[in-house]
mmCIF file of C-alpha atoms in Angstrom:
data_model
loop_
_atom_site.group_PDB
_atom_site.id
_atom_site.type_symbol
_atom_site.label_atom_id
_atom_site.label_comp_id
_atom_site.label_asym_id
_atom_site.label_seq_id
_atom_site.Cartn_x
_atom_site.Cartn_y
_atom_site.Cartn_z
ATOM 1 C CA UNK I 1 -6.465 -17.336 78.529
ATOM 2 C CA UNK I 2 -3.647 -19.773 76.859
ATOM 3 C CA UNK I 3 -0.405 -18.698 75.608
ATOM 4 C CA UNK I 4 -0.056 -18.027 72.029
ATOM 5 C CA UNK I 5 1.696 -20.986 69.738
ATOM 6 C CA UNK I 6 4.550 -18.637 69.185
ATOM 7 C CA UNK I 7 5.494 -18.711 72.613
ATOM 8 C CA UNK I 8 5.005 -22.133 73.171
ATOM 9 C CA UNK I 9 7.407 -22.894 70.232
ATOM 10 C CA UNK I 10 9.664 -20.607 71.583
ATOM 11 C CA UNK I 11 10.180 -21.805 75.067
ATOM 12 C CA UNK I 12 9.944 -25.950 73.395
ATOM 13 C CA UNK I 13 13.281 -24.358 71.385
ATOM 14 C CA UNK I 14 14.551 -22.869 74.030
ATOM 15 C CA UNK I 15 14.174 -25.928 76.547
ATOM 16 C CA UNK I 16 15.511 -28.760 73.923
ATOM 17 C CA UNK I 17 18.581 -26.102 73.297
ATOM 18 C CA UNK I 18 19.412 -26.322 77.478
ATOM 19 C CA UNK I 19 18.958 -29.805 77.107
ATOM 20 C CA UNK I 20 21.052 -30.250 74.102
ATOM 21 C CA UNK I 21 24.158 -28.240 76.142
ATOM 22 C CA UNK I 22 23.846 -29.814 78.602
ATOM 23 C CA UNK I 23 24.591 -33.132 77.477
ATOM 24 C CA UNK I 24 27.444 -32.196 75.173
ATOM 25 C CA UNK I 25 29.187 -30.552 78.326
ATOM 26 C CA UNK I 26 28.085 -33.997 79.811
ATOM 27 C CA UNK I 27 29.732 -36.085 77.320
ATOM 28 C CA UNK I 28 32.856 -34.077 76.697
ATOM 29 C CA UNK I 29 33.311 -34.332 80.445
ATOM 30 C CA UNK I 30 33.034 -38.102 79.989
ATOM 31 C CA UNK I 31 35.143 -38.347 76.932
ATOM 32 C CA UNK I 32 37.664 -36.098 78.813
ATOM 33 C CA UNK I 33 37.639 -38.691 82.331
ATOM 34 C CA UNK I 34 37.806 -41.688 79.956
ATOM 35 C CA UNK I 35 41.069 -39.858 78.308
ATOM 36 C CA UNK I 36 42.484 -38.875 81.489
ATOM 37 C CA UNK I 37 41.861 -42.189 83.063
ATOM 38 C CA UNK I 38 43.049 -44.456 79.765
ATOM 39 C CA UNK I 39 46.602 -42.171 80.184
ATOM 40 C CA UNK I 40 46.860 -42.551 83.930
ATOM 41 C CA UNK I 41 46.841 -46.772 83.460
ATOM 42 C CA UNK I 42 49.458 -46.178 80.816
ATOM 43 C CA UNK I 43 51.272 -44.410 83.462
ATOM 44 C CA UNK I 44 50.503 -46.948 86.083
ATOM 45 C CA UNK I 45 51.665 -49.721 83.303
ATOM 46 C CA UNK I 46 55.397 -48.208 83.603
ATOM 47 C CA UNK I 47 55.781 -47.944 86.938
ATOM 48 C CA UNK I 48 55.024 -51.570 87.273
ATOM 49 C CA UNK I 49 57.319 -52.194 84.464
ATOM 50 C CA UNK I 50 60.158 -50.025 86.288
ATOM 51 C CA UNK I 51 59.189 -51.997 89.441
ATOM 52 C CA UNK I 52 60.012 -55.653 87.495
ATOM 53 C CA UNK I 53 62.987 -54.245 86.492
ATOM 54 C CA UNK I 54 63.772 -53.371 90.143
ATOM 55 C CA UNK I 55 62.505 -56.836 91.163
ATOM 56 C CA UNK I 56 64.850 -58.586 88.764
ATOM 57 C CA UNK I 57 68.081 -56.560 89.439
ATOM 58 C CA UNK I 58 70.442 -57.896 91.607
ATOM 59 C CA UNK I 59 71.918 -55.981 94.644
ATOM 60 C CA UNK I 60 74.663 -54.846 92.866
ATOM 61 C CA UNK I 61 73.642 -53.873 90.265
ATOM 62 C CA UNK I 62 72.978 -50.533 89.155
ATOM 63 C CA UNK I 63 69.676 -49.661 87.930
ATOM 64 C CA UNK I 64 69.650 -46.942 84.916
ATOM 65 C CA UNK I 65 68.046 -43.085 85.681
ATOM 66 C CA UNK I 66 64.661 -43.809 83.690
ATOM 67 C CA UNK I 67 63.720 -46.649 86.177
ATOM 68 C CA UNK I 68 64.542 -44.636 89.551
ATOM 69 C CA UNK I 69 63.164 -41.657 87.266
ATOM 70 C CA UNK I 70 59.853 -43.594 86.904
ATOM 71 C CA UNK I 71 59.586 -45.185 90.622
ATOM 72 C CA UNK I 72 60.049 -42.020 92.300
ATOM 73 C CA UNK I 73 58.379 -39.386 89.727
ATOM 74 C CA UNK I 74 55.003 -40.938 91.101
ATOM 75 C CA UNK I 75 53.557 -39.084 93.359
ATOM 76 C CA UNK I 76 49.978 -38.237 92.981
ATOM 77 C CA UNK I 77 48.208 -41.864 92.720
ATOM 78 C CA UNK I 78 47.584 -44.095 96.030
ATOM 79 C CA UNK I 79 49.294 -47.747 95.438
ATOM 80 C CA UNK I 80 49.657 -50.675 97.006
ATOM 81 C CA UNK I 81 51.813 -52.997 95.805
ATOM 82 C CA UNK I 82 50.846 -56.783 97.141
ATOM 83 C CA UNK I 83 53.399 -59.970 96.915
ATOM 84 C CA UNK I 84 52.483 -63.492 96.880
ATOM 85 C CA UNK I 85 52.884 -63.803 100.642
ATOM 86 C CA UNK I 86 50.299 -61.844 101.487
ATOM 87 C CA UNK I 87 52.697 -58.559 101.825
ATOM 88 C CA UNK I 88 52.344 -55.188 100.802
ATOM 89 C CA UNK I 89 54.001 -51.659 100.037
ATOM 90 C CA UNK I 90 52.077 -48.793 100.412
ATOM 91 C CA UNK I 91 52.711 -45.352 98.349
ATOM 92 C CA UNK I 92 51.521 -42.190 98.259
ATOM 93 C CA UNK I 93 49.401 -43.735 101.219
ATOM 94 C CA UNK I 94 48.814 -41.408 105.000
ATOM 95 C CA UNK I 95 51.593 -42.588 106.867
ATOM 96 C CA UNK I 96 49.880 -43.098 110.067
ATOM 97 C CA UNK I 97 47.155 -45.461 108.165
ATOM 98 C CA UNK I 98 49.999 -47.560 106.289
ATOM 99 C CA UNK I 99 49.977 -50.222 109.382
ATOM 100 C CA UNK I 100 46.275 -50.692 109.989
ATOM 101 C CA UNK I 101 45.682 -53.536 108.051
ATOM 102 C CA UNK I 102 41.926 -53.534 108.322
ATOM 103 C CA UNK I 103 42.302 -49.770 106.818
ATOM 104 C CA UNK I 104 44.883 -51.185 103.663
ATOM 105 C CA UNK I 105 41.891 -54.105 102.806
ATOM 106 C CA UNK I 106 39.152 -51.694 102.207
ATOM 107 C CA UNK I 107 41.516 -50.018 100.533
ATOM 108 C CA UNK I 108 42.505 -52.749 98.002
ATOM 109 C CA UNK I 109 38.749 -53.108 97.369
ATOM 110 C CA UNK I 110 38.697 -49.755 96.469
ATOM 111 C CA UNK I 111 40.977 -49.338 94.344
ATOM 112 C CA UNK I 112 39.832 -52.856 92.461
ATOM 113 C CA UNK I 113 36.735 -51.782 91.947
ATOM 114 C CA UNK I 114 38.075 -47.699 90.835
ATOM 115 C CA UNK I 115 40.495 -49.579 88.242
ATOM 116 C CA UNK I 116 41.758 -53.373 86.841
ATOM 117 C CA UNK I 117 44.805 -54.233 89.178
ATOM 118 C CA UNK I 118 48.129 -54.853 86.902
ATOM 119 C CA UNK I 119 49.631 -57.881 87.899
ATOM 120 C CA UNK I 120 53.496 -58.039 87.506
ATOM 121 C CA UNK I 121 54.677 -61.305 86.027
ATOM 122 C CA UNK I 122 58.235 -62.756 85.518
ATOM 123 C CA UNK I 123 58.661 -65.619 83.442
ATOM 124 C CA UNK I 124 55.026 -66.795 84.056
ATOM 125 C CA UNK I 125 55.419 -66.553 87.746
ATOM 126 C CA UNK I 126 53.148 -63.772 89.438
ATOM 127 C CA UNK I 127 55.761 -61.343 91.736
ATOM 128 C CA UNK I 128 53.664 -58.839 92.977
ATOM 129 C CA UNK I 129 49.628 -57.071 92.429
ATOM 130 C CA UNK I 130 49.356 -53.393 92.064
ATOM 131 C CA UNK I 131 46.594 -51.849 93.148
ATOM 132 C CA UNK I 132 45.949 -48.437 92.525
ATOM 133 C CA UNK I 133 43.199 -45.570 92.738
ATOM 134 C CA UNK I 134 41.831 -42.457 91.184
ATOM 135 C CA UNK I 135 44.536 -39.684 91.575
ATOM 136 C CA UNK I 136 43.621 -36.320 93.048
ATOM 137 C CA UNK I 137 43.108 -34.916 89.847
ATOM 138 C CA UNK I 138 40.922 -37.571 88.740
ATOM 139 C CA UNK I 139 38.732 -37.418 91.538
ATOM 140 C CA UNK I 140 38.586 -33.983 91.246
ATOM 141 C CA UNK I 141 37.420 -34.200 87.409
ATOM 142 C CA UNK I 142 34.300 -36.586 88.898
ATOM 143 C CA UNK I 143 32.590 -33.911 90.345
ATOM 144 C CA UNK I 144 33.352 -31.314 87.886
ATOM 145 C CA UNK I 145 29.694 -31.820 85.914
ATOM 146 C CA UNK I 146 28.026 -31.438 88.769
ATOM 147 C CA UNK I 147 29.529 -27.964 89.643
ATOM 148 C CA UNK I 148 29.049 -27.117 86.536
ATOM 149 C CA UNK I 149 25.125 -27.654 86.534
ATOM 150 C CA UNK I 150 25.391 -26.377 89.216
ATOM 151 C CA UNK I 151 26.559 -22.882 87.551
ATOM 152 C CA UNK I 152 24.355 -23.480 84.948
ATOM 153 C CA UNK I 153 21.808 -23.936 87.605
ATOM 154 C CA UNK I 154 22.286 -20.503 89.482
ATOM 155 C CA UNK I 155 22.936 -18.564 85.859
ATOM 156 C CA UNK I 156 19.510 -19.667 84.541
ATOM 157 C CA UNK I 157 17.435 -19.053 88.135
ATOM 158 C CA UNK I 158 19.098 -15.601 87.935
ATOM 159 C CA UNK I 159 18.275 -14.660 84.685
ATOM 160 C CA UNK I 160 14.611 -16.362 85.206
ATOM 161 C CA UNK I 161 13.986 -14.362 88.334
ATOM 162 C CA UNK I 162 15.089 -11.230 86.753
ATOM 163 C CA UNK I 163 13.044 -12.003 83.663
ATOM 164 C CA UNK I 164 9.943 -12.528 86.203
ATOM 165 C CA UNK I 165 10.487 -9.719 88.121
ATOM 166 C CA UNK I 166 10.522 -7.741 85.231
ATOM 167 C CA UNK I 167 7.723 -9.094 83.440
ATOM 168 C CA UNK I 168 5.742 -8.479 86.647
ATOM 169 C CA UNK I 169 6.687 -4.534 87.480
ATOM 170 C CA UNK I 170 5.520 -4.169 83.393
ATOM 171 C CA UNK I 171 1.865 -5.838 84.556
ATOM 172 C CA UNK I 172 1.579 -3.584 87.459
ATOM 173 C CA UNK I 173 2.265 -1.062 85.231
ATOM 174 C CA UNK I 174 0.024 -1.439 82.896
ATOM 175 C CA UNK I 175 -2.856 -2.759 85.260
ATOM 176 C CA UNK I 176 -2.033 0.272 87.287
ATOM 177 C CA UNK I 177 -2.400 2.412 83.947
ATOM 178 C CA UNK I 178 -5.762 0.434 82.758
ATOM 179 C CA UNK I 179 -7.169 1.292 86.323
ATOM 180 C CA UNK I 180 -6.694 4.792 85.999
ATOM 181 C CA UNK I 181 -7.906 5.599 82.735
ATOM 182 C CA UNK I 182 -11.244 3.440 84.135
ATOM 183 C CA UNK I 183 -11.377 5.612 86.730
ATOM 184 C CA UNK I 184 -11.004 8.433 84.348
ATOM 185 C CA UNK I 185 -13.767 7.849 81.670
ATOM 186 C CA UNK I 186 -16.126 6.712 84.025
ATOM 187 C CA UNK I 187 -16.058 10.262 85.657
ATOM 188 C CA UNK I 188 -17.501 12.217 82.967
ATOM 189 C CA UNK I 189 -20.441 9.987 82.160
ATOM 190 C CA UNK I 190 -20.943 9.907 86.117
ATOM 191 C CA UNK I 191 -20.841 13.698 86.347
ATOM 192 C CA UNK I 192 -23.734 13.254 83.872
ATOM 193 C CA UNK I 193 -25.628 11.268 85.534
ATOM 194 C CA UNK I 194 -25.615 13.302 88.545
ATOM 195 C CA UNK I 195 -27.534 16.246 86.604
ATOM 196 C CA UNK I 196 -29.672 13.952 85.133
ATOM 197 C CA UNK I 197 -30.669 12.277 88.303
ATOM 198 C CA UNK I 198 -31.463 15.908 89.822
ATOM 199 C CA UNK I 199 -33.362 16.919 86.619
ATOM 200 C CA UNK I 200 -35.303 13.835 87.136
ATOM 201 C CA UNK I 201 -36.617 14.360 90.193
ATOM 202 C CA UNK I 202 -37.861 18.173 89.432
ATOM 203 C CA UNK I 203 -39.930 16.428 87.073
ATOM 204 C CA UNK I 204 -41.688 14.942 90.029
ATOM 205 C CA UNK I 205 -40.925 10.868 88.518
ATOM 206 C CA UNK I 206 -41.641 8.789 91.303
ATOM 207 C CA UNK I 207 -39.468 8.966 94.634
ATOM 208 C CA UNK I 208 -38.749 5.174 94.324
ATOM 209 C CA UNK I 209 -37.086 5.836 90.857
ATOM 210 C CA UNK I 210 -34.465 8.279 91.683
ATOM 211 C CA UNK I 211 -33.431 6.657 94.578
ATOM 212 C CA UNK I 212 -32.676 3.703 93.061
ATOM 213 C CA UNK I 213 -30.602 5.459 90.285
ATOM 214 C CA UNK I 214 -29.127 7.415 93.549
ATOM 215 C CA UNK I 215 -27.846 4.312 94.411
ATOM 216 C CA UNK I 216 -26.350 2.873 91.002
ATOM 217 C CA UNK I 217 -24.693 6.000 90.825
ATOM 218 C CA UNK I 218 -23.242 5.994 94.199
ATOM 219 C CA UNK I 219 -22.559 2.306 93.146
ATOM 220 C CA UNK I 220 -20.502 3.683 89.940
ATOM 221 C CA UNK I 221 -18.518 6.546 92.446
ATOM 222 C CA UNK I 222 -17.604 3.480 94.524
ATOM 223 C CA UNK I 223 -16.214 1.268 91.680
ATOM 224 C CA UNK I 224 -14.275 4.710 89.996
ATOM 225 C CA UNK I 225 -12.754 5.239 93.410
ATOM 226 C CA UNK I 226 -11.786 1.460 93.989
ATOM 227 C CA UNK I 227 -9.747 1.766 90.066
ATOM 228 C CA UNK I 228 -8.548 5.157 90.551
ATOM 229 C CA UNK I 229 -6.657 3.177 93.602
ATOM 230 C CA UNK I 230 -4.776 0.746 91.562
ATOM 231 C CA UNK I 231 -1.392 1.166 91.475
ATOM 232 C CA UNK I 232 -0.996 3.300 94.436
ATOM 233 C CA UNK I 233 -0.750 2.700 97.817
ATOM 234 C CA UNK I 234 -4.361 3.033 99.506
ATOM 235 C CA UNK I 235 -4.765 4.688 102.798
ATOM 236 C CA UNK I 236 -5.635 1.887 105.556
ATOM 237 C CA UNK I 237 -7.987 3.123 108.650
ATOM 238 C CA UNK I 238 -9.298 1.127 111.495
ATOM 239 C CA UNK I 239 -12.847 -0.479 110.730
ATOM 240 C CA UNK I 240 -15.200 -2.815 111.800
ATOM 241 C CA UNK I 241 -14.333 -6.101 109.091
ATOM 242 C CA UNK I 242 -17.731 -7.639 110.417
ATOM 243 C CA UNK I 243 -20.000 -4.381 109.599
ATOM 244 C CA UNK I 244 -18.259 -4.234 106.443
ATOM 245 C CA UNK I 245 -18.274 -7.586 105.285
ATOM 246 C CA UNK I 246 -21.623 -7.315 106.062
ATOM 247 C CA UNK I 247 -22.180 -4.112 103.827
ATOM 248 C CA UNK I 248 -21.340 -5.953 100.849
ATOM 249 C CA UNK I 249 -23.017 -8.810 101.819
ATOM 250 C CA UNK I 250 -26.486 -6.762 101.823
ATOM 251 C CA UNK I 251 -25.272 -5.389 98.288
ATOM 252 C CA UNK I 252 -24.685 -8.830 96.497
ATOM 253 C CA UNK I 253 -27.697 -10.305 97.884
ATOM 254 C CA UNK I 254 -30.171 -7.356 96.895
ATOM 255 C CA UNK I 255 -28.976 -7.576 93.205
ATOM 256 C CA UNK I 256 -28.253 -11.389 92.521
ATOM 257 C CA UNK I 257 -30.464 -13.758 91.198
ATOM 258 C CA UNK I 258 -33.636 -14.916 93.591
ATOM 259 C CA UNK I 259 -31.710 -18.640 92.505
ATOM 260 C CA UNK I 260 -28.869 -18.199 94.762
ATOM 261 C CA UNK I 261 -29.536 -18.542 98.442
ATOM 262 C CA UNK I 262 -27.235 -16.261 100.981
ATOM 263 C CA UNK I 263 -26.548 -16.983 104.335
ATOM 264 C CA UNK I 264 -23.801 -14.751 106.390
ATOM 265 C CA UNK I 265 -22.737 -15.736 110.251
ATOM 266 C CA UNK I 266 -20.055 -14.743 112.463
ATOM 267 C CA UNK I 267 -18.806 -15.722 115.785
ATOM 268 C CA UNK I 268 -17.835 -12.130 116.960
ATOM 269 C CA UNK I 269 -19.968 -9.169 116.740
ATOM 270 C CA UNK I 270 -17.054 -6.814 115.580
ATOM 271 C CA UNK I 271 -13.353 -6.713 114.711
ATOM 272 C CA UNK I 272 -11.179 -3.894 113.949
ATOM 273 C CA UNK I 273 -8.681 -4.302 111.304
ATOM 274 C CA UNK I 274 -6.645 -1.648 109.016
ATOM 275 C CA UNK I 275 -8.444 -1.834 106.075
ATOM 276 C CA UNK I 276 -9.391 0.252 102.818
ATOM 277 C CA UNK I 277 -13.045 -0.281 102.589
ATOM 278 C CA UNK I 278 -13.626 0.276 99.188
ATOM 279 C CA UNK I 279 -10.908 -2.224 98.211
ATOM 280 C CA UNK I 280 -11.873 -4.755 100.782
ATOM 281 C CA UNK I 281 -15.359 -4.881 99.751
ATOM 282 C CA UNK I 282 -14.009 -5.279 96.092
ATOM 283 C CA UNK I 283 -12.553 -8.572 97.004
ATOM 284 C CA UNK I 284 -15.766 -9.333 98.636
ATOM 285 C CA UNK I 285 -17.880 -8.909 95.909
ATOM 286 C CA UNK I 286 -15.023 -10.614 93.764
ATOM 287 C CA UNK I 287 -14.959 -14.177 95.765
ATOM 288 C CA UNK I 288 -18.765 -13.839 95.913
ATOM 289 C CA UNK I 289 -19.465 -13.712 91.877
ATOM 290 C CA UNK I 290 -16.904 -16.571 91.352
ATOM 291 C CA UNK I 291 -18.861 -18.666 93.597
ATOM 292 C CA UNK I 292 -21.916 -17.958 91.481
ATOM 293 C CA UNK I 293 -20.136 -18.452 87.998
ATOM 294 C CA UNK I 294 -19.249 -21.578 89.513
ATOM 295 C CA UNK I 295 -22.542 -22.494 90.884
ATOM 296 C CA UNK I 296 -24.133 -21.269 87.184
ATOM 297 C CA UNK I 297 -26.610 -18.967 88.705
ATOM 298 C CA UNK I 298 -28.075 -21.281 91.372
ATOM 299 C CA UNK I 299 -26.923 -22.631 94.715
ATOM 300 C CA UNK I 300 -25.930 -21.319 98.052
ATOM 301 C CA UNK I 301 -23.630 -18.141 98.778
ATOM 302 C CA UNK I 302 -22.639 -18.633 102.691
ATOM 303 C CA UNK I 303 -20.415 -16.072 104.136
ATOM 304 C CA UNK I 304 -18.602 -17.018 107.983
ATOM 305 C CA UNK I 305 -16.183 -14.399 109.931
ATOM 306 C CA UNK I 306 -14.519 -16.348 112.122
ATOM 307 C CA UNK I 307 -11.811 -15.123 115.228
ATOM 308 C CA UNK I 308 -8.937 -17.757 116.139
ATOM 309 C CA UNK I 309 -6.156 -15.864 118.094
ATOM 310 C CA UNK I 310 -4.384 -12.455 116.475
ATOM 311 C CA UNK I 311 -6.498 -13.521 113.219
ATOM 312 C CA UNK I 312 -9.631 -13.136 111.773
ATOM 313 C CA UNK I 313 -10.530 -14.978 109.297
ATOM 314 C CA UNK I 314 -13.561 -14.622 106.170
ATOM 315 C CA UNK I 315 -15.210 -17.427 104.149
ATOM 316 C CA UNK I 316 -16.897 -17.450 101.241
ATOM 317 C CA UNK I 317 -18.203 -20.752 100.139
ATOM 318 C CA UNK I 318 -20.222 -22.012 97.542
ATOM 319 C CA UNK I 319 -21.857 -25.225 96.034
ATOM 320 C CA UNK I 320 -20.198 -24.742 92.675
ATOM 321 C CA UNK I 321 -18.278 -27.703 90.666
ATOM 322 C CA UNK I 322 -15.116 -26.864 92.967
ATOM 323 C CA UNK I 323 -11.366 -26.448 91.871
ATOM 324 C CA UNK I 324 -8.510 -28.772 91.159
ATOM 325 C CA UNK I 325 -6.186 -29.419 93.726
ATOM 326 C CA UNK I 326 -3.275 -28.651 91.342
ATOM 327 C CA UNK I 327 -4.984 -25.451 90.849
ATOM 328 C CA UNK I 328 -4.933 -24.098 94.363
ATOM 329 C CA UNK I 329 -2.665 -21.719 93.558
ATOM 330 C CA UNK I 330 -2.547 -21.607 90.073
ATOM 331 C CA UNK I 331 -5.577 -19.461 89.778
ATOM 332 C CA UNK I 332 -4.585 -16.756 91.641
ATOM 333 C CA UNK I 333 -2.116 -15.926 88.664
ATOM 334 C CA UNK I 334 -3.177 -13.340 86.461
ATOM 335 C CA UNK I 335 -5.051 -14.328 82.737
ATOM 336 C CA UNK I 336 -6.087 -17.943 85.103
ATOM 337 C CA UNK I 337 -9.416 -18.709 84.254
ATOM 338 C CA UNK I 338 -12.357 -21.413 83.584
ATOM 339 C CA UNK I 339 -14.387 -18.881 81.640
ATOM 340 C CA UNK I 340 -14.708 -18.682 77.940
ATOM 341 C CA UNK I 341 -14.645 -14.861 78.056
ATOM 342 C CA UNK I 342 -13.325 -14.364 81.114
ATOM 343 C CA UNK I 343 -9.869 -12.448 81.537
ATOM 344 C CA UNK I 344 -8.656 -14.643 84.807
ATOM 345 C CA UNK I 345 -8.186 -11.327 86.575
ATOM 346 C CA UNK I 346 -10.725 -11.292 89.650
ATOM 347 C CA UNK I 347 -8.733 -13.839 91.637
ATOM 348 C CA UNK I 348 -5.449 -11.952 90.948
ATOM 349 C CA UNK I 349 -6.647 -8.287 91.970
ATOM 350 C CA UNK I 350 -8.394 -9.951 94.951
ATOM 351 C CA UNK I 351 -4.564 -11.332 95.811
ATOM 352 C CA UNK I 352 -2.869 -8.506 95.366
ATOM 353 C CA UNK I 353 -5.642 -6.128 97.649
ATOM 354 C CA UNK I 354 -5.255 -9.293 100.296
ATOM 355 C CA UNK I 355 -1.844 -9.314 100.315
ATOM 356 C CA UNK I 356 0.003 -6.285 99.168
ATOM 357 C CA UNK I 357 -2.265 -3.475 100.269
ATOM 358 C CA UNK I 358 -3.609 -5.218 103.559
ATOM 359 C CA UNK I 359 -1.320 -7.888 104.574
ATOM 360 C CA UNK I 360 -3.377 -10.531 104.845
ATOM 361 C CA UNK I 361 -3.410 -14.108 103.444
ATOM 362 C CA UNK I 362 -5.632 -16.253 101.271
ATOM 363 C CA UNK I 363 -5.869 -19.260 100.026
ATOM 364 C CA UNK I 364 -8.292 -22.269 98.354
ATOM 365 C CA UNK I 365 -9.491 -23.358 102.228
ATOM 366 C CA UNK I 366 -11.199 -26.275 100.825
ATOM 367 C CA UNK I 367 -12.851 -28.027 97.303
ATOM 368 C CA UNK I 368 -14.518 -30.780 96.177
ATOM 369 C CA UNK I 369 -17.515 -31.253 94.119
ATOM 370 C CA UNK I 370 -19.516 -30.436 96.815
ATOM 371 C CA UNK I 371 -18.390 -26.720 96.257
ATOM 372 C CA UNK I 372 -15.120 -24.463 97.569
ATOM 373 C CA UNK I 373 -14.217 -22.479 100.111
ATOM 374 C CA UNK I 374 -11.946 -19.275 99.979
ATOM 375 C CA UNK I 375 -10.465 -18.165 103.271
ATOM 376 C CA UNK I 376 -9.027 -14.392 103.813
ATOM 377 C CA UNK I 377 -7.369 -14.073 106.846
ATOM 378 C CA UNK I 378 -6.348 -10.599 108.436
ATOM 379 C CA UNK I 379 -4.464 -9.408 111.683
ATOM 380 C CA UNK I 380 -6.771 -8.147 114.421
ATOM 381 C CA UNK I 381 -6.054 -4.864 116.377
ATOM 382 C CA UNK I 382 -5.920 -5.023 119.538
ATOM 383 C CA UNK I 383 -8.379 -2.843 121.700
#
């Protein structure tokens, strides 16, 4: 079952629009760094201007307000100021690092490679090299895209969890709802079918006959009882998995195709497990008839119970075409499916009565084109 054109459209739209955000933030962030980082060399460009004029000054003489202004109004970007011998002043630098000269050299490289040192120059003779790095500020404005993904990030999983959540408490709903009303109009023809099996056999029709329609129609009460189920919480007892794996075992193989060979083997000769046997056998039967779609009506069913530890766990394989890898999981999702007219919902109810109702596992053990393997695995009671 694919999704409808509409909603493909819809979530293309809605993926280039995210994309489309997220780049202008992106580049205004840029724009705005470049801005802020263009302003703080202008700034940088004065204070070695203010520091020529303090260079050139005698002792004496007294320097005007704007130059001290400048010199000491910086105090947010790291400098060090080097002169041709090899000497340096450090500012807005940790005090206790300002001696360790191995410390000031990786600094310099730093800072060359953060921004183009300005070199202060009187009368074509080179004074002094400032280096200087990011302020706080700046640095700060670096990381400022990412935490803002970030947000973006966390807003959209929230709303796409909710959305999911949602989406899938309206599918229980209406599976739940579907089930019932199954349930429900299958009753009356059944209660029909009753009479007309007991009116049958005062007309003396062979023994055989009746039977056999005793059995479809205690075949029919089974399937209304496992619908009428959905949606509500079943009532788990202890049973014997092994008897009742092999009860629906017997079932399949009676009614399938002579083409499909069966074979059913277990390593213990019971296990008790809380289970709903109605719903259990469901998933059974379930596993079983995907193996044969897969196999096309012909190949081998084989059925293993097998006890490791606390665990117990069932296989159904067949000799079918097999299942991609990057399917494993994908198929357990409901509308999933390789059939033309299928509704990918056999897989998905077998999950949920696995999982939800008995609190078990299962998973794609194994596939090639050789055929597949599905594993359910249940907890074991102890006696």
């Amino acid at each position: 079952m694919n999704f409808s054109s509409k909603r493909k459209t819809s979530n293309l739209f809605m993926l280039i629009s995210a994309f489309v955000i997220v780049s202008l933030i992106l580049w205004n962030t840029n724009s705005f760094f470049k801005k802020f980082k263009e302003e703080e060399r202008l700034k940088m460009e004065i204070w070695a201007t203010a520091q020529l004029e303090l260079v050139q000054s005698s002792v004496d003489q007294e320097l005007g307000n704007l130059t001290l202004k400048v010199l000491g109004n910086n105090t947010s970007t790291p400098m060090i100021l080097v002169n041709e011998e090899g000497s340096y002043k450090t500012h807005n630098i940790p005090e206790d690092k300002i001696g360790d000269s191995l410390y000031i050299r990786k600094k310099i490289a730093q800072f060359r490679n953060e921004n183009e040192p300005i070199q202060i120059i009187q009368e074509d003779e080179l004074l002094e090299t400032l280096y200087y790095g990011n302020s706080e500020v700046l640095n700060k404005l670096k990381y400022y895209p990412l935490a803002l993904l970030l947000i973006i990030f966390l807003f959209g999983a929230v709303i796409f969890f909710f959305f999911r959540t949602n989406k899938a408490s309206e599918q229980n709903k209406l599976w739940a709802g579907m089930a019932k009303e199954t349930a429900h109009q299958i009753g009356t023809p059944l209660t029909s079918l009753l009479g007309w099996n007991e009116l049958l056999k005062s007309e003396q029709i062979n023994p055989e006959v009746t039977r056999e329609i005793a059995k479809d129609i205690s075949r029919l009460e089974t399937i209304t009882e496992r619908f009428s189920k959905i949606g509500s919480v079943p009532e788990l007892r202890k049973h014997d998995i092994v008897s009742e794996t092999k009860k629906a075992y017997d079932y399949l193989k009676k009614r399938s195709s002579k083409l499909v060979h069966f074979s059913f083997s277990s390593n213990v000769e019971e296990a008790t497990v809380l289970m709903n046997p109605p719903l259990y056998n469901w998933s059974i039967e379930n596993l079983v008839k995907n193996g044969i779609d897969a196999m096309k009506g012909k190949g081998n069913i084989a059925i293993q119970i097998e006890k490791k530890g606390p665990n117990i766990h069932i296989m159904v394989s067949d000799t079918g075409h097999g299942i991609p890898k990057s399917d494993f999981q994908n198929i357990f999702n409901p509308g999933v499916t390789s059939k033309q007219r299928g509704w990918g919902l056999g897989l998905s109810l077998v999950k949920r009565i696995v999982e939800e109702y008995h609190k078990g596992k299962i998973k794609v053990f194994s596939s090639s084109k050789e055929g597949t393997i599905m594993q359910i695995s249940l907890k074991v009671l102890e006696n």
